[in-house]
């Protein structure tokens, strides 16, 4: 289970504040995710968001363990969806390695 952090300090960082961390193709998916997260925990906070192995990875902080547990399922679903969407253009894609080689980076392109 992820560690929960106590809310304090600077203003909350939510998905719209962190979109620049990933390509434009994932922005619609992440904005829909933001709306779903707001219904579960209006004060959620993004601790980390990045591209990894052809999908988006998101780590959040919530005020309660219950909200965090509910958010985990929603986050996992969005992370899996991102693996089927091109990070750059937003069109349906599959995860693949560079030049389909047996080793190297993995992207959904």
CSV table of N, CA and C in Angstrom, one decimal:
chain,number,residue,atom,x,y,z
A,1,UNK,N,0.8,-1.2,0.0
A,1,UNK,CA,0.0,0.0,0.0
A,1,UNK,C,0.9,1.2,0.0
A,2,UNK,N,0.5,2.2,-0.8
A,2,UNK,CA,1.2,3.5,-0.8
A,2,UNK,C,1.1,4.2,0.5
A,3,UNK,N,2.2,5.0,0.8
A,3,UNK,CA,2.2,5.8,2.0
A,3,UNK,C,1.4,7.0,1.7
A,4,UNK,N,0.5,7.4,2.7
A,4,UNK,CA,-0.2,8.6,2.6
A,4,UNK,C,0.5,9.8,3.3
A,5,UNK,N,0.5,10.9,2.7
A,5,UNK,CA,1.1,12.1,3.2
A,5,UNK,C,0.1,13.1,3.8
A,6,UNK,N,0.5,13.8,4.8
A,6,UNK,CA,-0.4,14.8,5.4
A,6,UNK,C,-0.3,16.0,4.5
A,7,UNK,N,-1.5,16.6,4.3
A,7,UNK,CA,-1.6,17.8,3.4
A,7,UNK,C,-1.1,19.0,4.2
A,8,UNK,N,-0.2,19.7,3.6
A,8,UNK,CA,0.2,21.0,4.1
A,8,UNK,C,1.1,21.7,3.1
A,9,UNK,N,1.4,22.9,3.3
A,9,UNK,CA,2.3,23.6,2.4
A,9,UNK,C,1.7,24.2,1.2
A,10,UNK,N,2.4,24.2,0.1
A,10,UNK,CA,2.0,24.9,-1.1
A,10,UNK,C,0.7,24.4,-1.7
A,11,UNK,N,0.1,25.1,-2.6
A,11,UNK,CA,-1.2,24.7,-3.2
A,11,UNK,C,-1.1,23.3,-3.8
A,12,UNK,N,-2.2,22.6,-3.9
A,12,UNK,CA,-2.3,21.3,-4.4
A,12,UNK,C,-1.9,21.2,-5.9
A,13,UNK,N,-1.2,20.2,-6.2
A,13,UNK,CA,-0.9,19.9,-7.6
A,13,UNK,C,-1.7,18.8,-8.1
A,14,UNK,N,-2.6,19.1,-9.1
A,14,UNK,CA,-3.4,18.1,-9.7
A,14,UNK,C,-3.1,17.9,-11.1
A,15,UNK,N,-3.8,17.0,-11.8
A,15,UNK,CA,-3.4,16.6,-13.1
A,15,UNK,C,-3.3,17.7,-14.1
A,16,UNK,N,-4.2,18.7,-14.2
A,16,UNK,CA,-4.0,19.8,-15.1
A,16,UNK,C,-2.7,20.5,-14.9
A,17,UNK,N,-2.2,20.6,-13.7
A,17,UNK,CA,-0.9,21.3,-13.4
A,17,UNK,C,0.3,20.5,-13.9
A,18,UNK,N,0.1,19.2,-14.2
A,18,UNK,CA,1.3,18.4,-14.5
A,18,UNK,C,1.3,17.8,-15.9
A,19,UNK,N,0.3,18.3,-16.8
A,19,UNK,CA,0.2,17.8,-18.1
A,19,UNK,C,1.5,17.9,-18.9
A,20,UNK,N,2.3,18.9,-18.7
A,20,UNK,CA,3.5,19.1,-19.4
A,20,UNK,C,4.5,18.0,-19.3
A,21,UNK,N,4.3,17.1,-18.3
A,21,UNK,CA,5.2,16.0,-18.0
A,21,UNK,C,5.1,14.9,-19.1
A,22,UNK,N,4.0,14.9,-19.8
A,22,UNK,CA,3.8,13.9,-20.8
A,22,UNK,C,3.4,14.5,-22.2
A,23,UNK,N,3.3,13.7,-23.2
A,23,UNK,CA,2.9,14.1,-24.5
A,23,UNK,C,1.5,14.5,-24.7
A,24,UNK,N,1.2,15.3,-25.7
A,24,UNK,CA,-0.2,15.9,-25.9
A,24,UNK,C,-1.2,14.8,-26.1
A,25,UNK,N,-0.8,13.6,-26.7
A,25,UNK,CA,-1.8,12.6,-27.0
A,25,UNK,C,-2.4,12.0,-25.7
A,26,UNK,N,-1.8,12.1,-24.6
A,26,UNK,CA,-2.4,11.6,-23.4
A,26,UNK,C,-3.2,12.6,-22.6
A,27,UNK,N,-3.2,13.9,-23.0
A,27,UNK,CA,-3.9,14.9,-22.3
A,27,UNK,C,-5.4,14.7,-22.2
A,28,UNK,N,-6.1,14.3,-23.2
A,28,UNK,CA,-7.6,14.0,-23.0
A,28,UNK,C,-7.8,12.9,-22.0
A,29,UNK,N,-7.1,11.9,-22.1
A,29,UNK,CA,-7.2,10.8,-21.1
A,29,UNK,C,-7.0,11.3,-19.7
A,30,UNK,N,-6.0,12.1,-19.5
A,30,UNK,CA,-5.6,12.6,-18.1
A,30,UNK,C,-6.6,13.6,-17.6
A,31,UNK,N,-7.2,14.4,-18.5
A,31,UNK,CA,-8.2,15.3,-18.1
A,31,UNK,C,-9.5,14.6,-17.7
A,32,UNK,N,-9.9,13.5,-18.4
A,32,UNK,CA,-11.0,12.7,-18.0
A,32,UNK,C,-10.7,12.1,-16.6
A,33,UNK,N,-9.5,11.6,-16.4
A,33,UNK,CA,-9.1,11.0,-15.2
A,33,UNK,C,-9.2,12.0,-14.0
A,34,UNK,N,-8.8,13.3,-14.3
A,34,UNK,CA,-8.9,14.3,-13.3
A,34,UNK,C,-10.3,14.5,-12.8
A,35,UNK,N,-11.2,14.5,-13.8
A,35,UNK,CA,-12.7,14.7,-13.4
A,35,UNK,C,-13.1,13.5,-12.5
A,36,UNK,N,-12.7,12.3,-12.8
A,36,UNK,CA,-13.1,11.2,-12.0
A,36,UNK,C,-12.4,11.2,-10.6
A,37,UNK,N,-11.2,11.7,-10.5
A,37,UNK,CA,-10.5,11.8,-9.2
A,37,UNK,C,-11.1,12.9,-8.4
A,38,UNK,N,-11.6,13.9,-9.0
A,38,UNK,CA,-12.2,15.0,-8.2
A,38,UNK,C,-13.5,14.5,-7.5
A,39,UNK,N,-14.2,13.6,-8.2
A,39,UNK,CA,-15.4,13.0,-7.5
A,39,UNK,C,-15.1,12.2,-6.3
A,40,UNK,N,-13.9,11.5,-6.3
A,40,UNK,CA,-13.5,10.7,-5.2
A,40,UNK,C,-12.8,11.5,-4.1
A,41,UNK,N,-12.0,12.4,-4.5
A,41,UNK,CA,-11.2,13.2,-3.6
A,41,UNK,C,-10.9,14.6,-4.2
A,42,UNK,N,-11.7,15.6,-3.9
A,42,UNK,CA,-11.5,16.9,-4.5
A,42,UNK,C,-10.1,17.5,-4.2
A,43,UNK,N,-9.5,17.1,-3.1
A,43,UNK,CA,-8.2,17.7,-2.8
A,43,UNK,C,-7.0,16.8,-3.1
A,44,UNK,N,-7.2,15.8,-4.0
A,44,UNK,CA,-6.1,14.9,-4.3
A,44,UNK,C,-4.9,15.7,-4.8
A,45,UNK,N,-3.7,15.1,-4.7
A,45,UNK,CA,-2.5,15.7,-5.1
A,45,UNK,C,-1.6,14.7,-5.9
A,46,UNK,N,-1.1,15.2,-7.0
A,46,UNK,CA,-0.1,14.4,-7.8
A,46,UNK,C,1.3,14.5,-7.1
A,47,UNK,N,1.8,13.4,-6.7
A,47,UNK,CA,3.2,13.4,-6.2
A,47,UNK,C,4.2,13.1,-7.3
A,48,UNK,N,3.8,12.3,-8.3
A,48,UNK,CA,4.7,12.0,-9.4
A,48,UNK,C,3.9,11.6,-10.6
A,49,UNK,N,4.3,12.0,-11.8
A,49,UNK,CA,3.7,11.5,-13.0
A,49,UNK,C,4.8,11.5,-14.1
A,50,UNK,N,4.8,10.3,-14.8
A,50,UNK,CA,5.8,10.2,-15.8
A,50,UNK,C,5.4,9.1,-16.8
A,51,UNK,N,6.1,9.1,-17.9
A,51,UNK,CA,6.0,8.0,-18.9
A,51,UNK,C,7.0,6.9,-18.5
A,52,UNK,N,6.5,5.7,-18.5
A,52,UNK,CA,7.4,4.5,-18.2
A,52,UNK,C,6.8,3.3,-18.9
A,53,UNK,N,7.7,2.7,-19.7
A,53,UNK,CA,7.4,1.4,-20.4
A,53,UNK,C,6.2,1.6,-21.3
A,54,UNK,N,6.1,2.7,-21.9
A,54,UNK,CA,5.0,2.9,-22.9
A,54,UNK,C,3.6,3.3,-22.3
A,55,UNK,N,3.6,3.6,-21.0
A,55,UNK,CA,2.4,4.1,-20.4
A,55,UNK,C,2.7,5.2,-19.4
A,56,UNK,N,1.6,5.8,-18.9
A,56,UNK,CA,1.8,6.9,-17.9
A,56,UNK,C,1.7,6.2,-16.5
A,57,UNK,N,2.5,6.7,-15.6
A,57,UNK,CA,2.6,6.3,-14.2
A,57,UNK,C,2.3,7.5,-13.3
A,58,UNK,N,1.3,7.3,-12.4
A,58,UNK,CA,0.8,8.4,-11.6
A,58,UNK,C,0.8,8.0,-10.2
A,59,UNK,N,1.4,8.8,-9.3
A,59,UNK,CA,1.3,8.6,-7.8
A,59,UNK,C,0.6,9.7,-7.2
A,60,UNK,N,-0.4,9.4,-6.4
A,60,UNK,CA,-1.2,10.5,-5.7
A,60,UNK,C,-1.2,10.4,-4.2
A,61,UNK,N,-1.6,11.5,-3.6
A,61,UNK,CA,-1.8,11.6,-2.2
A,61,UNK,C,-3.3,11.9,-2.0
A,62,UNK,N,-3.9,11.2,-1.0
A,62,UNK,CA,-5.3,11.5,-0.7
A,62,UNK,C,-5.4,11.7,0.8
A,63,UNK,N,-6.6,12.3,1.2
A,63,UNK,CA,-6.8,12.7,2.6
A,63,UNK,C,-7.1,11.4,3.5
A,64,UNK,N,-7.7,10.4,2.8
A,64,UNK,CA,-8.1,9.2,3.6
A,64,UNK,C,-7.7,8.0,2.9
A,65,UNK,N,-7.6,6.9,3.7
A,65,UNK,CA,-7.2,5.6,3.2
A,65,UNK,C,-8.3,5.1,2.2
A,66,UNK,N,-9.5,5.4,2.5
A,66,UNK,CA,-10.7,4.9,1.7
A,66,UNK,C,-10.6,5.6,0.3
A,67,UNK,N,-10.4,6.9,0.3
A,67,UNK,CA,-10.3,7.6,-0.9
A,67,UNK,C,-9.1,7.1,-1.7
A,68,UNK,N,-8.0,6.9,-1.1
A,68,UNK,CA,-6.8,6.4,-1.8
A,68,UNK,C,-7.0,5.1,-2.4
A,69,UNK,N,-7.7,4.2,-1.7
A,69,UNK,CA,-8.0,2.9,-2.2
A,69,UNK,C,-8.9,2.9,-3.5
A,70,UNK,N,-9.9,3.8,-3.4
A,70,UNK,CA,-10.8,4.0,-4.6
A,70,UNK,C,-10.1,4.6,-5.7
A,71,UNK,N,-9.2,5.5,-5.5
A,71,UNK,CA,-8.4,6.2,-6.5
A,71,UNK,C,-7.5,5.2,-7.2
A,72,UNK,N,-6.9,4.3,-6.4
A,72,UNK,CA,-6.0,3.3,-7.0
A,72,UNK,C,-6.5,2.5,-8.2
A,73,UNK,N,-7.8,2.1,-8.1
A,73,UNK,CA,-8.4,1.4,-9.2
A,73,UNK,C,-8.6,2.2,-10.4
A,74,UNK,N,-9.0,3.5,-10.2
A,74,UNK,CA,-9.2,4.4,-11.3
A,74,UNK,C,-7.9,4.7,-12.0
A,75,UNK,N,-6.8,4.9,-11.2
A,75,UNK,CA,-5.5,5.2,-11.7
A,75,UNK,C,-5.0,4.0,-12.5
A,76,UNK,N,-5.1,2.8,-12.0
A,76,UNK,CA,-4.7,1.6,-12.7
A,76,UNK,C,-5.4,1.5,-14.1
A,77,UNK,N,-6.7,1.8,-14.1
A,77,UNK,CA,-7.4,1.7,-15.3
A,77,UNK,C,-6.9,2.7,-16.4
A,78,UNK,N,-6.6,3.9,-15.9
A,78,UNK,CA,-6.1,5.0,-16.8
A,78,UNK,C,-4.7,4.6,-17.3
A,79,UNK,N,-3.9,4.1,-16.4
A,79,UNK,CA,-2.5,3.7,-16.8
A,79,UNK,C,-2.5,2.6,-17.9
A,80,UNK,N,-3.4,1.6,-17.7
A,80,UNK,CA,-3.6,0.6,-18.8
A,80,UNK,C,-4.1,1.2,-20.1
A,81,UNK,N,-5.0,2.1,-20.0
A,81,UNK,CA,-5.5,2.8,-21.2
A,81,UNK,C,-4.4,3.5,-21.9
A,82,UNK,N,-3.5,4.2,-21.2
A,82,UNK,CA,-2.5,4.9,-21.8
A,82,UNK,C,-1.5,4.1,-22.6
A,83,UNK,N,-1.4,2.8,-22.3
A,83,UNK,CA,-0.6,1.9,-23.1
A,83,UNK,C,-1.1,1.6,-24.5
A,84,UNK,N,-2.4,2.0,-24.7
A,84,UNK,CA,-3.0,1.7,-26.0
A,84,UNK,C,-3.2,3.0,-26.8
A,85,UNK,N,-2.7,4.1,-26.3
A,85,UNK,CA,-2.8,5.4,-26.9
A,85,UNK,C,-1.5,6.0,-27.2
A,86,UNK,N,-1.3,6.6,-28.4
A,86,UNK,CA,0.0,7.2,-28.7
A,86,UNK,C,0.2,8.4,-27.8
A,87,UNK,N,1.3,8.5,-27.1
A,87,UNK,CA,1.5,9.6,-26.2
A,87,UNK,C,1.6,11.0,-27.0
A,88,UNK,N,1.9,11.0,-28.2
A,88,UNK,CA,2.1,12.2,-29.0
A,88,UNK,C,0.9,12.6,-29.8
A,89,UNK,N,0.2,11.7,-30.5
A,89,UNK,CA,-0.9,12.1,-31.3
A,89,UNK,C,-2.3,11.7,-30.8
A,90,UNK,N,-2.3,10.8,-29.8
A,90,UNK,CA,-3.6,10.4,-29.2
A,90,UNK,C,-4.3,9.3,-30.0
A,91,UNK,N,-3.8,8.8,-31.1
A,91,UNK,CA,-4.4,7.8,-31.9
A,91,UNK,C,-4.2,6.4,-31.2
A,92,UNK,N,-5.1,5.4,-31.5
A,92,UNK,CA,-4.9,4.1,-30.9
A,92,UNK,C,-3.6,3.5,-31.4
A,93,UNK,N,-2.8,2.9,-30.5
A,93,UNK,CA,-1.5,2.3,-30.8
A,93,UNK,C,-1.3,1.1,-29.9
A,94,UNK,N,-0.2,0.4,-30.2
A,94,UNK,CA,0.2,-0.7,-29.3
A,94,UNK,C,1.6,-0.4,-28.8
A,95,UNK,N,1.9,-1.0,-27.7
A,95,UNK,CA,3.2,-0.9,-27.1
A,95,UNK,C,4.2,-1.7,-27.9
A,96,UNK,N,5.3,-1.0,-28.2
A,96,UNK,CA,6.3,-1.7,-29.0
A,96,UNK,C,7.7,-1.2,-28.7
A,97,UNK,N,8.7,-2.0,-29.0
A,97,UNK,CA,10.1,-1.5,-28.8
A,97,UNK,C,10.6,-0.8,-30.0
A,98,UNK,N,11.6,0.0,-29.9
A,98,UNK,CA,12.2,0.8,-31.0
A,98,UNK,C,12.5,-0.2,-32.1
A,99,UNK,N,12.0,0.1,-33.3
A,99,UNK,CA,12.2,-0.7,-34.5
A,99,UNK,C,11.9,-2.2,-34.3
A,100,UNK,N,11.0,-2.4,-33.3
A,100,UNK,CA,10.6,-3.8,-33.0
A,100,UNK,C,11.7,-4.7,-32.6
A,101,UNK,N,12.8,-4.1,-32.1
A,101,UNK,CA,14.0,-4.9,-31.7
A,101,UNK,C,13.7,-5.6,-30.4
A,102,UNK,N,14.5,-6.7,-30.1
A,102,UNK,CA,14.2,-7.4,-28.9
A,102,UNK,C,14.6,-6.7,-27.6
A,103,UNK,N,15.3,-5.6,-27.7
A,103,UNK,CA,15.6,-4.8,-26.5
A,103,UNK,C,15.5,-3.3,-26.9
A,104,UNK,N,15.5,-2.4,-25.9
A,104,UNK,CA,15.4,-1.0,-26.1
A,104,UNK,C,14.1,-0.4,-25.5
A,105,UNK,N,13.9,0.9,-25.7
A,105,UNK,CA,12.8,1.5,-25.1
A,105,UNK,C,11.5,1.0,-25.5
A,106,UNK,N,10.5,1.2,-24.7
A,106,UNK,CA,9.1,0.7,-25.1
A,106,UNK,C,8.2,2.0,-25.1
A,107,UNK,N,7.5,2.2,-26.2
A,107,UNK,CA,6.5,3.3,-26.3
A,107,UNK,C,5.3,2.8,-26.9
A,108,UNK,N,4.2,3.5,-26.7
A,108,UNK,CA,2.9,3.2,-27.4
A,108,UNK,C,2.9,4.1,-28.6
A,109,UNK,N,3.4,3.5,-29.8
A,109,UNK,CA,3.5,4.3,-31.0
A,109,UNK,C,3.0,3.5,-32.2
